[in-house]
DNA sequence: AAGTGTGAATCGCTTCACAGCG
DNA sequence: CGCTGTGAAGCGATTCACACTT
């Protein structure tokens, strides 16, 4: 494997590279230069080369990079070279939207369980998934060896559900509730704060017009 | 007004500061020190002071910061001291979830229009909003002076809708489609790529276990 | 000739350390 | 004495420039 340490900023770009290379492959292009990737992604050619060199000696001087090799290596590093199961907690509006979101599976993630604590929702079906009682969380996570979970519950319930997920052995938590979650250091939490995104967008617009 | 230039990283923290201060105010706390804010948000005290000093001379030496003054200033900088109208395009699963998301209004944003190009959806009501024909986009945006829009349509339609939004005078675009949008430089685009978030989470978990 | 890989220079942000105020 | 505000130092990431490979 390449380097053990990946700068946070470079890790973020890794996903972008993979997306771009996949799109090139779909368009039938089998090789690409650092300059072309930089142009498409709004980066500099030097930065692209630095990143790609870090992920392994992937390029050929004078030629460029071979797209299939890039895609394969990117997926290997990201761990999405095989489908990974994900638990989704919360079958409200947002949970249902995420349950039916087609993008996850295309990117190597499969939501294999949809759970809620509202017994009126249990048994209903969304996006091919039957809502299960959250009491089954631990059992399901263990049985299917689920390491990642998405949290789409109201803020008031988020910490309680997070505790359940931690006890069920979850290692990574994608949190859509606008609260900071208190979890053991061994568990990774990533919060998507929707209103924060809007705030930042509004601020960027404000500053641009000055 | 404070400084005209806000580092990208500091701007991001601005939203976090506001959230924390609001939560302190709700708990009845009227003053706070840089150390306490740092502790709550996982930053260093020095960084908090640097940030807050940038946003204006807000603190009192030996005392700390007054929460109401902080909240007021933060909101003023973010432009959320008054409710800002937002257009939401796409009444699919994700669009409906966003239309009914209560967090936006609490943070100074009000979705005032929900639009879709699917005439079967036009006229339906979600979260108090009636779905309108996207043909009315330009009219609605002009009438209500809407500057910000949320794009929750399939990737295949995203660029077309983005073009419409730009022509309607939108200045900021929160994009939930997994595609890069081509817009004039004067328009700010922020993309929330859901599967990218999962990828990064998975990678963080992977790297942690090494 | 085209394009990668990489040391060196540079840039921007974070942390440190402390002067100064209440 | 507690705590802010800030120059200075430190650090990580980006950019530059170019030797080197095909």
Tab-separated table of C-alpha atoms in Angstrom, chain B residues 6-205:
chain	number	residue	atom	x	y	z
B	6	UNK	CA	-12.359	36.382	6.454
B	7	UNK	CA	-10.180	33.281	6.004
B	8	UNK	CA	-12.188	30.384	4.707
B	9	UNK	CA	-11.396	28.308	7.763
B	10	UNK	CA	-12.481	31.059	10.135
B	11	UNK	CA	-15.718	31.578	8.235
B	12	UNK	CA	-16.605	27.959	8.801
B	13	UNK	CA	-16.031	28.315	12.508
B	14	UNK	CA	-18.223	31.396	12.594
B	15	UNK	CA	-21.295	29.230	12.147
B	16	UNK	CA	-20.101	26.946	14.917
B	17	UNK	CA	-19.553	29.852	17.293
B	18	UNK	CA	-23.029	31.159	16.654
B	19	UNK	CA	-24.573	27.770	17.272
B	20	UNK	CA	-22.683	27.346	20.538
B	21	UNK	CA	-23.461	30.840	21.784
B	22	UNK	CA	-27.144	30.394	21.006
B	23	UNK	CA	-27.126	27.188	22.945
B	24	UNK	CA	-25.442	28.924	25.891
B	25	UNK	CA	-28.017	31.699	25.806
B	26	UNK	CA	-30.820	29.164	25.833
B	27	UNK	CA	-29.200	27.653	28.909
B	28	UNK	CA	-29.235	31.094	30.523
B	29	UNK	CA	-25.513	31.771	30.326
B	30	UNK	CA	-24.753	35.374	29.373
B	31	UNK	CA	-20.974	35.420	29.281
B	32	UNK	CA	-18.322	33.024	28.084
B	33	UNK	CA	-14.534	32.808	27.901
B	34	UNK	CA	-12.392	31.807	24.963
B	35	UNK	CA	-11.288	28.754	26.928
B	36	UNK	CA	-14.842	27.595	27.425
B	37	UNK	CA	-15.771	28.041	23.772
B	38	UNK	CA	-12.609	26.224	22.758
B	39	UNK	CA	-13.401	23.334	25.054
B	40	UNK	CA	-16.953	22.978	23.717
B	41	UNK	CA	-15.977	23.161	20.078
B	42	UNK	CA	-12.723	21.231	20.185
B	43	UNK	CA	-10.504	24.204	19.342
B	44	UNK	CA	-7.731	26.021	21.186
B	45	UNK	CA	-8.372	29.115	23.272
B	46	UNK	CA	-5.885	31.117	21.223
B	47	UNK	CA	-7.667	30.282	18.027
B	48	UNK	CA	-11.012	31.318	19.442
B	49	UNK	CA	-9.566	34.652	20.554
B	50	UNK	CA	-7.969	35.224	17.145
B	51	UNK	CA	-11.233	34.509	15.420
B	52	UNK	CA	-13.353	36.621	17.717
B	53	UNK	CA	-10.900	39.503	17.592
B	54	UNK	CA	-11.176	39.414	13.816
B	55	UNK	CA	-14.929	39.744	13.948
B	56	UNK	CA	-14.610	42.917	16.005
B	57	UNK	CA	-13.432	43.943	19.472
B	58	UNK	CA	-16.001	41.873	21.298
B	59	UNK	CA	-14.306	40.780	24.493
B	60	UNK	CA	-13.493	42.373	27.795
B	61	UNK	CA	-10.103	41.552	29.274
B	62	UNK	CA	-10.457	39.731	32.537
B	63	UNK	CA	-14.170	39.158	31.940
B	64	UNK	CA	-14.702	37.286	28.710
B	65	UNK	CA	-17.325	37.733	26.005
B	66	UNK	CA	-20.964	38.676	26.371
B	67	UNK	CA	-23.122	36.090	24.635
B	68	UNK	CA	-25.841	38.426	23.339
B	69	UNK	CA	-23.262	40.710	21.733
B	70	UNK	CA	-21.513	37.736	20.166
B	71	UNK	CA	-24.723	36.304	18.747
B	72	UNK	CA	-25.765	39.659	17.345
B	73	UNK	CA	-22.425	40.271	15.658
B	74	UNK	CA	-22.183	36.735	14.281
B	75	UNK	CA	-25.625	36.982	12.764
B	76	UNK	CA	-24.843	40.357	11.292
B	77	UNK	CA	-21.735	39.031	9.576
B	78	UNK	CA	-23.537	35.957	8.335
B	79	UNK	CA	-26.409	38.090	7.138
B	80	UNK	CA	-28.895	35.987	9.066
B	81	UNK	CA	-30.012	38.818	11.321
B	82	UNK	CA	-33.074	38.936	9.133
B	83	UNK	CA	-34.896	36.072	7.431
B	84	UNK	CA	-33.592	35.451	3.927
B	85	UNK	CA	-35.782	33.870	1.269
B	86	UNK	CA	-34.583	30.739	-0.515
B	87	UNK	CA	-35.903	28.933	-3.578
B	88	UNK	CA	-35.915	25.136	-3.573
B	89	UNK	CA	-35.958	23.351	-6.905
B	90	UNK	CA	-36.853	19.672	-6.994
B	91	UNK	CA	-39.774	18.116	-5.160
B	92	UNK	CA	-38.449	14.570	-5.148
B	93	UNK	CA	-37.584	12.702	-1.984
B	94	UNK	CA	-34.699	14.950	-1.092
B	95	UNK	CA	-36.496	18.148	-2.041
B	96	UNK	CA	-39.478	17.247	0.126
B	97	UNK	CA	-37.185	16.422	3.027
B	98	UNK	CA	-35.498	19.800	2.686
B	99	UNK	CA	-38.842	21.587	2.298
B	100	UNK	CA	-39.976	20.250	5.644
B	101	UNK	CA	-36.627	20.599	7.407
B	102	UNK	CA	-37.285	22.822	10.417
B	103	UNK	CA	-33.647	23.817	10.899
B	104	UNK	CA	-33.486	26.366	8.096
B	105	UNK	CA	-35.970	28.801	9.539
B	106	UNK	CA	-34.376	28.644	12.963
B	107	UNK	CA	-31.121	29.724	11.325
B	108	UNK	CA	-32.466	32.673	9.385
B	109	UNK	CA	-33.526	31.092	6.102
B	110	UNK	CA	-37.037	30.649	4.809
B	111	UNK	CA	-37.828	28.504	1.839
B	112	UNK	CA	-40.398	30.627	0.088
B	113	UNK	CA	-40.776	28.677	-3.135
B	114	UNK	CA	-40.742	25.010	-4.058
B	115	UNK	CA	-40.575	24.272	-7.759
B	116	UNK	CA	-40.457	21.214	-10.008
B	117	UNK	CA	-40.702	20.502	-13.702
B	118	UNK	CA	-42.919	17.447	-13.184
B	119	UNK	CA	-46.446	18.711	-13.782
B	120	UNK	CA	-47.875	15.813	-11.792
B	121	UNK	CA	-46.205	17.250	-8.707
B	122	UNK	CA	-47.224	20.838	-9.365
B	123	UNK	CA	-50.017	21.873	-7.025
B	124	UNK	CA	-49.179	19.384	-4.316
B	125	UNK	CA	-48.252	20.688	-0.914
B	126	UNK	CA	-45.263	19.815	1.255
B	127	UNK	CA	-44.289	21.515	4.483
B	128	UNK	CA	-46.715	24.349	3.844
B	129	UNK	CA	-45.369	24.952	0.347
B	130	UNK	CA	-47.280	24.380	-2.855
B	131	UNK	CA	-45.175	22.952	-5.662
B	132	UNK	CA	-44.987	25.414	-8.532
B	133	UNK	CA	-44.129	24.928	-12.168
B	134	UNK	CA	-40.457	25.602	-12.762
B	135	UNK	CA	-41.476	27.869	-15.608
B	136	UNK	CA	-42.391	30.385	-12.921
B	137	UNK	CA	-38.883	30.351	-11.490
B	138	UNK	CA	-37.748	33.636	-12.970
B	139	UNK	CA	-40.911	35.444	-11.992
B	140	UNK	CA	-40.891	34.161	-8.417
B	141	UNK	CA	-37.218	34.899	-7.832
B	142	UNK	CA	-37.569	38.443	-9.108
B	143	UNK	CA	-40.761	39.121	-7.220
B	144	UNK	CA	-39.453	37.885	-3.867
B	145	UNK	CA	-35.886	39.090	-4.443
B	146	UNK	CA	-34.531	35.593	-3.911
B	147	UNK	CA	-30.740	35.416	-4.011
B	148	UNK	CA	-30.152	31.871	-2.786
B	149	UNK	CA	-31.400	28.579	-4.177
B	150	UNK	CA	-31.191	24.915	-3.284
B	151	UNK	CA	-30.856	22.435	-6.117
B	152	UNK	CA	-32.283	19.003	-5.325
B	153	UNK	CA	-32.865	17.525	-8.759
B	154	UNK	CA	-31.371	14.450	-10.460
B	155	UNK	CA	-27.868	14.930	-11.794
B	156	UNK	CA	-29.130	14.722	-15.352
B	157	UNK	CA	-31.229	17.864	-14.907
B	158	UNK	CA	-28.902	19.792	-12.625
B	159	UNK	CA	-27.026	21.853	-15.210
B	160	UNK	CA	-30.190	22.887	-17.017
B	161	UNK	CA	-31.845	24.010	-13.807
B	162	UNK	CA	-28.660	25.774	-12.745
B	163	UNK	CA	-28.763	27.736	-15.989
B	164	UNK	CA	-32.351	28.734	-15.278
B	165	UNK	CA	-31.438	29.801	-11.755
B	166	UNK	CA	-28.543	31.912	-12.953
B	167	UNK	CA	-30.764	33.647	-15.464
B	168	UNK	CA	-33.297	34.240	-12.689
B	169	UNK	CA	-30.654	36.248	-10.854
B	170	UNK	CA	-29.630	33.724	-8.206
B	171	UNK	CA	-26.253	34.525	-6.638
B	172	UNK	CA	-25.693	31.445	-4.504
B	173	UNK	CA	-26.523	27.844	-5.244
B	174	UNK	CA	-26.538	24.951	-2.785
B	175	UNK	CA	-26.211	21.910	-4.983
B	176	UNK	CA	-27.201	18.418	-3.878
B	177	UNK	CA	-26.582	16.822	-7.257
B	178	UNK	CA	-23.348	14.895	-7.641
B	179	UNK	CA	-22.195	16.926	-10.634
B	180	UNK	CA	-19.946	19.924	-11.095
B	181	UNK	CA	-21.997	22.856	-12.256
B	182	UNK	CA	-20.784	25.298	-14.846
B	183	UNK	CA	-21.911	28.780	-13.817
B	184	UNK	CA	-20.618	32.338	-14.226
B	185	UNK	CA	-17.865	33.315	-11.806
B	186	UNK	CA	-20.178	35.778	-10.082
B	187	UNK	CA	-22.361	32.927	-8.829
B	188	UNK	CA	-21.246	30.934	-5.805
B	189	UNK	CA	-21.868	27.196	-5.888
B	190	UNK	CA	-21.560	24.933	-2.886
B	191	UNK	CA	-22.024	21.251	-3.483
B	192	UNK	CA	-23.132	18.785	-0.842
B	193	UNK	CA	-22.119	15.400	-2.202
B	194	UNK	CA	-23.778	12.850	0.027
B	195	UNK	CA	-21.847	9.828	-1.186
B	196	UNK	CA	-18.617	11.778	-0.944
B	197	UNK	CA	-19.328	12.339	2.733
B	198	UNK	CA	-19.748	8.614	3.216
B	199	UNK	CA	-16.547	7.919	1.308
B	200	UNK	CA	-14.588	10.300	3.487
B	201	UNK	CA	-16.106	8.823	6.621
B	202	UNK	CA	-15.204	5.338	5.504
B	203	UNK	CA	-11.667	6.444	4.732
B	204	UNK	CA	-11.284	8.116	8.126
B	205	UNK	CA	-12.375	4.876	9.798
